[in-house]
Coordinates of C-alpha atoms in Angstrom, one line a residue:
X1 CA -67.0 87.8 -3.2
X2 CA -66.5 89.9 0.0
X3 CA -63.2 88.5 1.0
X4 CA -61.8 88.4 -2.4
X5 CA -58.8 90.6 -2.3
X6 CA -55.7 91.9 -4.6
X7 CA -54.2 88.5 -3.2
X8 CA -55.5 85.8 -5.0
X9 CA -55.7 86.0 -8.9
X10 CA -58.8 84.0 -8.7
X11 CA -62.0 83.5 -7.2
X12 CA -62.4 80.6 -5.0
X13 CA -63.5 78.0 -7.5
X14 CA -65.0 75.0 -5.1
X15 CA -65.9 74.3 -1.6
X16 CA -63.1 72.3 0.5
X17 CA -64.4 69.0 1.0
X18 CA -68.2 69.8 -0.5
X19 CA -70.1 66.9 0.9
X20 CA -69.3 68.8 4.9
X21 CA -68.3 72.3 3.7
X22 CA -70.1 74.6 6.5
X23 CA -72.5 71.4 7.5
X24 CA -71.8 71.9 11.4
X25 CA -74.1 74.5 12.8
X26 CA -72.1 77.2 15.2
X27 CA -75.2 78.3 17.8
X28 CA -75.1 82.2 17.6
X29 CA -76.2 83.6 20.7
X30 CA -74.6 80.8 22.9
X31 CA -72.3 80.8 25.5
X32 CA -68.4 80.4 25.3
X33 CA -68.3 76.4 26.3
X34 CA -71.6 75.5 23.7
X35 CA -69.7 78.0 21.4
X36 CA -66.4 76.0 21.9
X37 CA -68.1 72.4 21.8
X38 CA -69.6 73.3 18.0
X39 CA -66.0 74.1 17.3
X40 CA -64.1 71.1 19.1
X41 CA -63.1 68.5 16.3
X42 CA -60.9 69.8 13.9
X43 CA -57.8 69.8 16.4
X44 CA -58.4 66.3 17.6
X45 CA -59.0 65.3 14.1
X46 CA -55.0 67.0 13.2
X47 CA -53.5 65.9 16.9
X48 CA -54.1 62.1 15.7
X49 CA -51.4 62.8 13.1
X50 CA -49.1 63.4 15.7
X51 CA -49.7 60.3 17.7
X52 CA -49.3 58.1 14.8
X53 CA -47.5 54.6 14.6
X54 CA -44.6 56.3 12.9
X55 CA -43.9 58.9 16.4
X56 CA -44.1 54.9 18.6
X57 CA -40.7 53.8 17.3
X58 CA -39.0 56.8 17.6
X59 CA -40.9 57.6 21.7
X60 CA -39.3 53.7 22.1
X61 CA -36.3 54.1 21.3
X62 CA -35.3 57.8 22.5
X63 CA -36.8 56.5 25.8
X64 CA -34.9 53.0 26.1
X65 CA -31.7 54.8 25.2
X66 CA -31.8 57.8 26.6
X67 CA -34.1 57.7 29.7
X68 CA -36.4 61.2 29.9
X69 CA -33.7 63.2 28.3
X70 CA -35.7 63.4 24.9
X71 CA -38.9 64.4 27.0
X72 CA -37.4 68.3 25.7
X73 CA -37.6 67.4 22.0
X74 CA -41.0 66.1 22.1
X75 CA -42.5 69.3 23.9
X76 CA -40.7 71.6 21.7
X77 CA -41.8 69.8 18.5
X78 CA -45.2 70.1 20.0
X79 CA -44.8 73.0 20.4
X80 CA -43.6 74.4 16.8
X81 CA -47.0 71.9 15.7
X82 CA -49.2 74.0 17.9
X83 CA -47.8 77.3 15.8
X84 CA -48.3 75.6 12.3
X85 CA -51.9 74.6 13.0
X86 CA -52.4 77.6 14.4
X87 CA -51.3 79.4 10.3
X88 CA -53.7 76.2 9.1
X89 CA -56.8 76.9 10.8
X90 CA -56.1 81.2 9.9
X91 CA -55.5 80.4 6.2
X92 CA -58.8 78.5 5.9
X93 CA -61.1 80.4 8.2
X94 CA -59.8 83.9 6.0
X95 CA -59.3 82.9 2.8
X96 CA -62.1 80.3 2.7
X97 CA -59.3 77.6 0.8
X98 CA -57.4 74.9 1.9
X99 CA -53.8 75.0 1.4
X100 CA -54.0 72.9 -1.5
X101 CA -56.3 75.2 -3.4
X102 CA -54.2 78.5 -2.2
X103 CA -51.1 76.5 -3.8
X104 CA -53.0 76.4 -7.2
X105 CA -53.8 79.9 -7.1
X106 CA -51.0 81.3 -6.3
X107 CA -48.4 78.8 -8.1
X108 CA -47.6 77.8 -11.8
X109 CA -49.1 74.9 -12.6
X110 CA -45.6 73.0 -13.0
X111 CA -44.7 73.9 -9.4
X112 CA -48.1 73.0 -8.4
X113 CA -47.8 69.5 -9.5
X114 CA -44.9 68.5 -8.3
X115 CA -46.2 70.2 -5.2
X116 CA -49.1 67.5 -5.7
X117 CA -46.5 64.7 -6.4
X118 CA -44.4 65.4 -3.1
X119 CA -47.9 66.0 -1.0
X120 CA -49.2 62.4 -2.0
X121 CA -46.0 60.4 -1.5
X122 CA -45.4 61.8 2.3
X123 CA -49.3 61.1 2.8
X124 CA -48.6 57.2 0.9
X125 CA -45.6 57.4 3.4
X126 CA -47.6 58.5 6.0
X127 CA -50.7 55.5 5.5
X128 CA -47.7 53.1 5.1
X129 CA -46.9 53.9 8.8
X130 CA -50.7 53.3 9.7
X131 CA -50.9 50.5 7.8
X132 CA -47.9 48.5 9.5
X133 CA -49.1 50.2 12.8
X134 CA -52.3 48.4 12.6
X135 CA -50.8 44.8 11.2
X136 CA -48.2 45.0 14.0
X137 CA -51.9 45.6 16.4
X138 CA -53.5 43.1 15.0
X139 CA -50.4 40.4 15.4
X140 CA -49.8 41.3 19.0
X141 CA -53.8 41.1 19.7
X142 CA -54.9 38.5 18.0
X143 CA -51.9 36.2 16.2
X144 CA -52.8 37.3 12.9
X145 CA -49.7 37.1 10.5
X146 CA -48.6 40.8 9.1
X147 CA -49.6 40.0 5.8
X148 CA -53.3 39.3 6.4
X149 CA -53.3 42.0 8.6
X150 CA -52.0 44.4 6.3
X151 CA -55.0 43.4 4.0
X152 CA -57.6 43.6 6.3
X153 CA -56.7 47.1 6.6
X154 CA -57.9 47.6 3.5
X155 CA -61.5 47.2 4.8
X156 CA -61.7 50.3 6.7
X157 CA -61.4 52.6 3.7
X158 CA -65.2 51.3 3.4
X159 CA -66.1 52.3 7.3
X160 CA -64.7 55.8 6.6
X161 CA -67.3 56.1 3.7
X162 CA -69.7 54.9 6.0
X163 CA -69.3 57.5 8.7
X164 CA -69.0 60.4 6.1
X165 CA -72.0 59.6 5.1
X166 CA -73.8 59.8 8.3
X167 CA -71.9 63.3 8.7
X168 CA -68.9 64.7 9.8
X169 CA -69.2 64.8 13.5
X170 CA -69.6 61.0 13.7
X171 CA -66.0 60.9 12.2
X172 CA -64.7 63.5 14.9
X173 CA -66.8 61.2 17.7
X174 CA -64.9 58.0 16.5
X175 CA -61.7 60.2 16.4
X176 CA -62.1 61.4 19.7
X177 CA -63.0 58.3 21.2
X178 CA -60.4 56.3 20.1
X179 CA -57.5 59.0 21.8
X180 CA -59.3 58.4 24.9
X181 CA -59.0 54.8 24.6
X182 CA -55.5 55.5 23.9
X183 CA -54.8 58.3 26.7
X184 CA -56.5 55.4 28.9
X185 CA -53.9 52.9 27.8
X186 CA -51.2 54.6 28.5
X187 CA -52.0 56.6 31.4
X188 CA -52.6 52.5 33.2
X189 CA -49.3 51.8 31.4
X190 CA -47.5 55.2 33.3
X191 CA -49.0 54.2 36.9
X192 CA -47.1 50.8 36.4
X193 CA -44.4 51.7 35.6
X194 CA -43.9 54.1 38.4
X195 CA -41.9 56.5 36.3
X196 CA -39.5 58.8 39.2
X197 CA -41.1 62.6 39.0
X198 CA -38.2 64.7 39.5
X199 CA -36.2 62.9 36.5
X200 CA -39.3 63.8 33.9
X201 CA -39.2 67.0 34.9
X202 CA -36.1 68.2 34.3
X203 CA -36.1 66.1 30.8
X204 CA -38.7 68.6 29.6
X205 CA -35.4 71.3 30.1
X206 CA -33.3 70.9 26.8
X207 CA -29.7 69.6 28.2
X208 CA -26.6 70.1 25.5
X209 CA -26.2 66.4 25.5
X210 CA -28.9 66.5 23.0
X211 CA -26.8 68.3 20.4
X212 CA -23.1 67.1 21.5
X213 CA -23.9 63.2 21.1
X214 CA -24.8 62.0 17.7
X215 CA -26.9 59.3 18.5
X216 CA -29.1 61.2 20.6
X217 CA -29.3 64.1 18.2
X218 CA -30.6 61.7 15.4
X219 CA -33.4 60.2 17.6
X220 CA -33.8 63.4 18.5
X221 CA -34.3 65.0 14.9
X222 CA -36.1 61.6 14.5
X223 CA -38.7 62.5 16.8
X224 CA -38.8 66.2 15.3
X225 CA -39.5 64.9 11.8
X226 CA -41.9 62.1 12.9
X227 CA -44.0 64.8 14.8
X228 CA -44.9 67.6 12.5
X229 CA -46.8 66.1 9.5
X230 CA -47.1 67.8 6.3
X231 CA -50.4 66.4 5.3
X232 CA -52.1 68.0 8.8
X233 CA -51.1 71.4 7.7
X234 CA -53.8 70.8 4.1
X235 CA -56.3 68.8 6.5
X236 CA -56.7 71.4 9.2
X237 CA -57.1 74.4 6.9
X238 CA -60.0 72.3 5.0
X239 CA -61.9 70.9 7.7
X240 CA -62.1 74.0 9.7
X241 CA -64.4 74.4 7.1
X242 CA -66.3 72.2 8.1
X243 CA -68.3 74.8 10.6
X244 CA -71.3 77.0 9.6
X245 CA -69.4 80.1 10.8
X246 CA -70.5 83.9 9.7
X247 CA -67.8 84.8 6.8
X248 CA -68.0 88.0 7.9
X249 CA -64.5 89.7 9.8
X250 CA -66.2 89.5 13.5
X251 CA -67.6 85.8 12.5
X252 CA -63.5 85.0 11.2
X253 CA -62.1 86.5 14.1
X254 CA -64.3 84.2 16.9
X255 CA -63.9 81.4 14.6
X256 CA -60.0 81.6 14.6
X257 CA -60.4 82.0 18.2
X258 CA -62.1 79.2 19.2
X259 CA -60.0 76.9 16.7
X260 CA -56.6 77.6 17.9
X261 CA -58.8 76.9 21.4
X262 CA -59.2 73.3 20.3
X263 CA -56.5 72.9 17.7
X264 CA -54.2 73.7 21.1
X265 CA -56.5 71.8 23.8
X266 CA -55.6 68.6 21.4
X267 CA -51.8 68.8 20.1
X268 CA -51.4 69.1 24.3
X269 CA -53.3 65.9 24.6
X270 CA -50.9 64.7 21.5
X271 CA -48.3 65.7 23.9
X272 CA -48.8 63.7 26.8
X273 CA -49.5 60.4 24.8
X274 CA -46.0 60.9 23.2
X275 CA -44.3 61.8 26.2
X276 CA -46.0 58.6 27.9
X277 CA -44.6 56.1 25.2
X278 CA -41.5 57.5 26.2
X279 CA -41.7 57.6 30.1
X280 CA -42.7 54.3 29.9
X281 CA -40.1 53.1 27.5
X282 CA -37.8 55.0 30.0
X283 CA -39.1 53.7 33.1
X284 CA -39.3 49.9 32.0
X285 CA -36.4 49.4 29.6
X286 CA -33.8 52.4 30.4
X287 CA -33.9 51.6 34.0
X288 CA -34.3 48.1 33.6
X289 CA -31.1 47.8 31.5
X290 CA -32.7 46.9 28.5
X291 CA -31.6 50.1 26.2
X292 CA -31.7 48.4 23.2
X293 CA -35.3 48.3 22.5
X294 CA -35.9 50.4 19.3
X295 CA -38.6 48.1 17.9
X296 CA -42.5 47.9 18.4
X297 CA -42.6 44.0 18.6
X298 CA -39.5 43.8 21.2
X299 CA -41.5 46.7 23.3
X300 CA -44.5 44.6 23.2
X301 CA -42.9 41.5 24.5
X302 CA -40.9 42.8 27.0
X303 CA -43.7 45.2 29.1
X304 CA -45.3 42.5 30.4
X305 CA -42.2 40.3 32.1
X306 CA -40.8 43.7 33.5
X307 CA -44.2 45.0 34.5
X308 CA -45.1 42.0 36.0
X309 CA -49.2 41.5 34.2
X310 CA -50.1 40.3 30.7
X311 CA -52.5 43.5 31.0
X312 CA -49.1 45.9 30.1
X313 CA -48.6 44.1 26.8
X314 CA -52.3 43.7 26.0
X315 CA -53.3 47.7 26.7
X316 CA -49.9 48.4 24.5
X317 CA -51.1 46.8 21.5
X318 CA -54.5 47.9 21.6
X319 CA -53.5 51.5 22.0
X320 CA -51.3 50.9 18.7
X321 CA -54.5 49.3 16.9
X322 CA -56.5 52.7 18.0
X323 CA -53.7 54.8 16.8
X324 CA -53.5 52.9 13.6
X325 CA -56.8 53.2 12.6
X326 CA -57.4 57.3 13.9
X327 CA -54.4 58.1 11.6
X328 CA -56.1 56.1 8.7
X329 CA -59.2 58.3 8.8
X330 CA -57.5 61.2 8.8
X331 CA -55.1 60.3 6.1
X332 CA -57.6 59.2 3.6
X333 CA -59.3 62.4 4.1
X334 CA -56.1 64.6 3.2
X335 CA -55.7 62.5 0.3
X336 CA -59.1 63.7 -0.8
X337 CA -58.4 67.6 -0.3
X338 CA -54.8 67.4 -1.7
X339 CA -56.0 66.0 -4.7
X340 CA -59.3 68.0 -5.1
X341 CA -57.6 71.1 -4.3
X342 CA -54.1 71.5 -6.2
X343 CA -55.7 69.1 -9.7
X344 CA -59.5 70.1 -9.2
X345 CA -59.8 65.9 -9.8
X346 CA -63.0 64.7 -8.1
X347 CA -63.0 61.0 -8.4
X348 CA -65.7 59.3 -6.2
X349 CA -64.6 59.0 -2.2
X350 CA -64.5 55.6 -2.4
X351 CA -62.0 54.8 -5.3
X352 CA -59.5 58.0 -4.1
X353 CA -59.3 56.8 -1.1
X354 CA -59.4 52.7 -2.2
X355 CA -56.1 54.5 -4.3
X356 CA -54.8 55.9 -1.3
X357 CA -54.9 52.8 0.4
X358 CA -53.3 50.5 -2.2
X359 CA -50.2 53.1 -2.8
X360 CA -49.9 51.9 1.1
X361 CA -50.4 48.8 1.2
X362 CA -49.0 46.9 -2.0
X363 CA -45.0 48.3 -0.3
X364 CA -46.2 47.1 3.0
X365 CA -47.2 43.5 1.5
X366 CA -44.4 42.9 -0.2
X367 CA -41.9 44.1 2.1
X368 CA -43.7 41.7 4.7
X369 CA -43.6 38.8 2.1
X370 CA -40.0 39.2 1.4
X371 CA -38.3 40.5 4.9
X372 CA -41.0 39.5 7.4
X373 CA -41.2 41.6 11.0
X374 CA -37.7 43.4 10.7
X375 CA -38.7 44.8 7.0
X376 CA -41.5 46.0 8.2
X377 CA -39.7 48.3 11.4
X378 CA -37.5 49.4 8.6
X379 CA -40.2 50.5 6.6
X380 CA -42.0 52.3 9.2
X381 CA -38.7 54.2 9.9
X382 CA -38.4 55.1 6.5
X383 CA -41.9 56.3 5.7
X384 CA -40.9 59.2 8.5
X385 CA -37.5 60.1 6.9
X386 CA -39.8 60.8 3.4
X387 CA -42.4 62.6 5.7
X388 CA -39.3 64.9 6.7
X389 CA -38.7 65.5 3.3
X390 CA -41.8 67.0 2.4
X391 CA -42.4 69.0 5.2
X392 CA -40.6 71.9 4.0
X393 CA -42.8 71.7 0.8
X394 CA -46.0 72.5 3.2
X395 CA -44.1 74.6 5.4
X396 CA -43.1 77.4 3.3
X397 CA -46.1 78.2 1.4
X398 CA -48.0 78.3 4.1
X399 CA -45.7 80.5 6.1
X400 CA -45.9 82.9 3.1
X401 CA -49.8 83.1 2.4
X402 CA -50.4 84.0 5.9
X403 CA -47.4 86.9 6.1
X404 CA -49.1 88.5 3.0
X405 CA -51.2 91.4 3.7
X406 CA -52.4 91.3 0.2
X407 CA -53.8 87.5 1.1
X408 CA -54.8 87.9 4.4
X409 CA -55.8 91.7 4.6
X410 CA -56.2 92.4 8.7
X411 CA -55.5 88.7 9.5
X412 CA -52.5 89.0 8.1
X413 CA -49.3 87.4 11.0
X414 CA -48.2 89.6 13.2
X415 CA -44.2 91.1 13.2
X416 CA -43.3 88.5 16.4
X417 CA -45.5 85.8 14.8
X418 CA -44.2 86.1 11.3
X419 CA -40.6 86.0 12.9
X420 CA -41.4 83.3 14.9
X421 CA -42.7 81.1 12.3
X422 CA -39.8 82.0 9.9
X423 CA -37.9 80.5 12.8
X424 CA -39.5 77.5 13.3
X425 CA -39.8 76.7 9.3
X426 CA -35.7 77.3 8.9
X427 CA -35.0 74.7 11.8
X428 CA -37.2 72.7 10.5
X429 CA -35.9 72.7 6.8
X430 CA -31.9 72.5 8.4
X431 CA -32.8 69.6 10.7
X432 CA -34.8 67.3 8.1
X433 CA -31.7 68.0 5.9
X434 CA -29.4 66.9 8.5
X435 CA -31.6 64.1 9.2
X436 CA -31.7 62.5 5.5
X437 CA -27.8 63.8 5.2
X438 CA -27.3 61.0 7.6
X439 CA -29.9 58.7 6.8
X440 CA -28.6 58.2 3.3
X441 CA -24.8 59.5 3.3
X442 CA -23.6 59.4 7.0
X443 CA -23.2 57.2 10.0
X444 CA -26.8 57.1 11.0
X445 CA -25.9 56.0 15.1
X446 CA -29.3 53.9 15.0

């Protein structure tokens, strides 16, 4: 094959995701916006993992405690997300694999599976935060106790399957549609709050009281961890595959443009919903007094008597049930590729992601059953410590493929791009150690 190089020891065995591979026509001859539309997907598809129920707690509480201050930490780890997708999308527009299947070629297989092992427990981790996103939704909306709730979740496994089938772009309509519905939430939530301008500002400049006080440092690292998601780095580089793009260098090169177009477009959009949570946890509780708030349910509960309207709590909780269920899509669908990809396992799309699912929900249950609402905070805070703990493991090899001229011949990272990300990865691996140093062996100040 043409863009089978001294890099890879094999060649590429199976199409990422088979049933969509290339089933999205690019128009050739089209203009830059009907060229950019056929592309626009992928980054709201990997921006949903950064808006998950998992980032709500930590937005809460950073904001109830520390007023805008955190507003820095959110934009920077946006920032360092915007990089990594960026080394995503490259790795599977040039190679033509998703990181999973790069991993299998270029690793033993030991190291591959316990690469497999630590990818499926931080995207279990990861559904365990959607699941308990979307209970807590469905309690505040409708009274439904957390246990049934967490069991109705099960049911959408089966509305994913439905979509696929109808094709891939009525999965990215449903995604895209439900951030809106979200971005609408919140944006109503922001103009009641009547948030002070000048004080968000300068909480987007990084003050040293984010390092010198503990407590803010852990939310802060928190936030950091809860933000960049391992599984988005395997989901981006397979479903950029997704488009019917020439695999020839010119057709590469305008497909990595117009990715990193979107990819960036979207994580920007993830951006401003995670700053809101915050500015509106600032704006309501900080200023209000009430700095204690680090939970979802106290949040909830406590919009609506400081805001003055029912509409505040309502518009809260239905934001959390569209953030629940966008993350659920997407993290069924990296559960596919990871396993497809590093085992070459096909099971049928409904029982891996039925698997998926249960690996969630079964913890989620009987946490609920035993501990009831406080378990199940204390479980969505811990599903992001384990998702800090694997991020190094999808960090690093994918920092490496794309430095490797061998890999990625003339794609390969630029000098300032390959030291940047080198940066990025070694904060990133120092922080989440820091963070779980604390977690388990230190004074965590939460």
């Amino acid at each position: 094959m043409s863009n089978i190089n001294k890099g890879w020891r094999y060649e590429r065995r199976a199409d990422s995701l088979p049933e969509v591979f290339s089933s999205i026509n690019i128009p050739k001859d089209a203009g830059f916006w009907r060229k950019l539309f056929a592309f626009a997907g992928p980054g709201l598809m990997v921006a949903v993992g950064y808006m998950d129920p998992g980032n709500w707690a930590t937005d809460i509480a950073g904001g109830a405690q520390f007023g805008y201050t955190l507003l820095s930490v959110i934009l920077i780890s946006n920032l360092f997300a915007i990089v990594l997708q960026h080394l995503s999308l490259k790795l599977g527009i040039v190679a033509e694999r998703d990181l999973a299947q790069a991993c299998r070629d270029h690793f033993d297989p030991v190291t591959n599976f316990i690469l497999w092992v630590l990818c499926e427990i931080a995207i279990a981790a990861c559904d365990l935060a959607e699941v308990i996103g979307a209970a807590i939704a469905l309690n505040l909306l409708f009274g439904i106790p957390l246990t049934w709730g967490i069991v109705i979740t099960v049911v959408d496994v089966f509305l994913i399957l439905f979509l696929q089938a109808k094709g891939f772009r009525y999965i990215e309509s449903i995604v895209g549609g439900l951030i809106f519905v979200i971005l609408g939430c919140f944006i109503y939530e922001i103009i009641l709050s009547k948030p002070d301008v000048f004080p968000i500002l300068s909480g987007l400049v990084p003050q040293k009281e984010i390092v010198t006080n503990p407590s803010m440092l852990y939310i802060a690292i928190g936030i950091l961890g809860a933000t960049v998601m391992p599984h988005n780095l395997y989901l981006h580089s397979s479903i950029i595959q997704t488009r019917n793009y020439e695999r020839t260098t010119e057709g590469k090169k305008e497909a990595i443009k117009f990715a990193t177009i979107d990819s960036t477009v979207s994580l920007f959009l993830a951006f401003f919903i995670n700053a809101s949570i915050l500015i509106v946890a600032a704006a309501t509780f900080h200023t209000s007094g009430n700095t204690d708030v680090a939970d979802i349910h106290d949040a909830h509960e406590m919009l609506a008597p400081i805001l003055g309207t029912t509409m505040a709590s309502v518009l809260f909780a239905v934001a959390l049930l569209a953030s629940g269920q966008n993350s659920t899509l997407t993290g069924t669908l990296a559960g596919q590729i990871v396993m497809e990809g590093f085992l070459n396992i096909r099971l049928k799309p409904w029982l891996r992601r039925l698997i998926t699912r249960l690996i969630a929900v079964i913890p989620a249950l009987v946490v609920t059953i035993i501990y009831g609402e406080k378990g199940t905070t204390d479980l969505l805070v811990l599903s992001q410590v384990i998702l800090s703990m694997q991020l190094s493991f999808a960090v690093v090899p994918l920092v490496m493929f794309t430095g490797s001229k061998l890999k990625m011949g003339e794609f390969v990272n630029k000098r300032w791009l390959q030291i940047l990300v080198w940066i990025v990865a070694v904060i990133i691996i120092v922080l989440n150690l820091y963070l779980l140093y604390e977690t388990f062996f230190g004074h965590a100040p939460l």
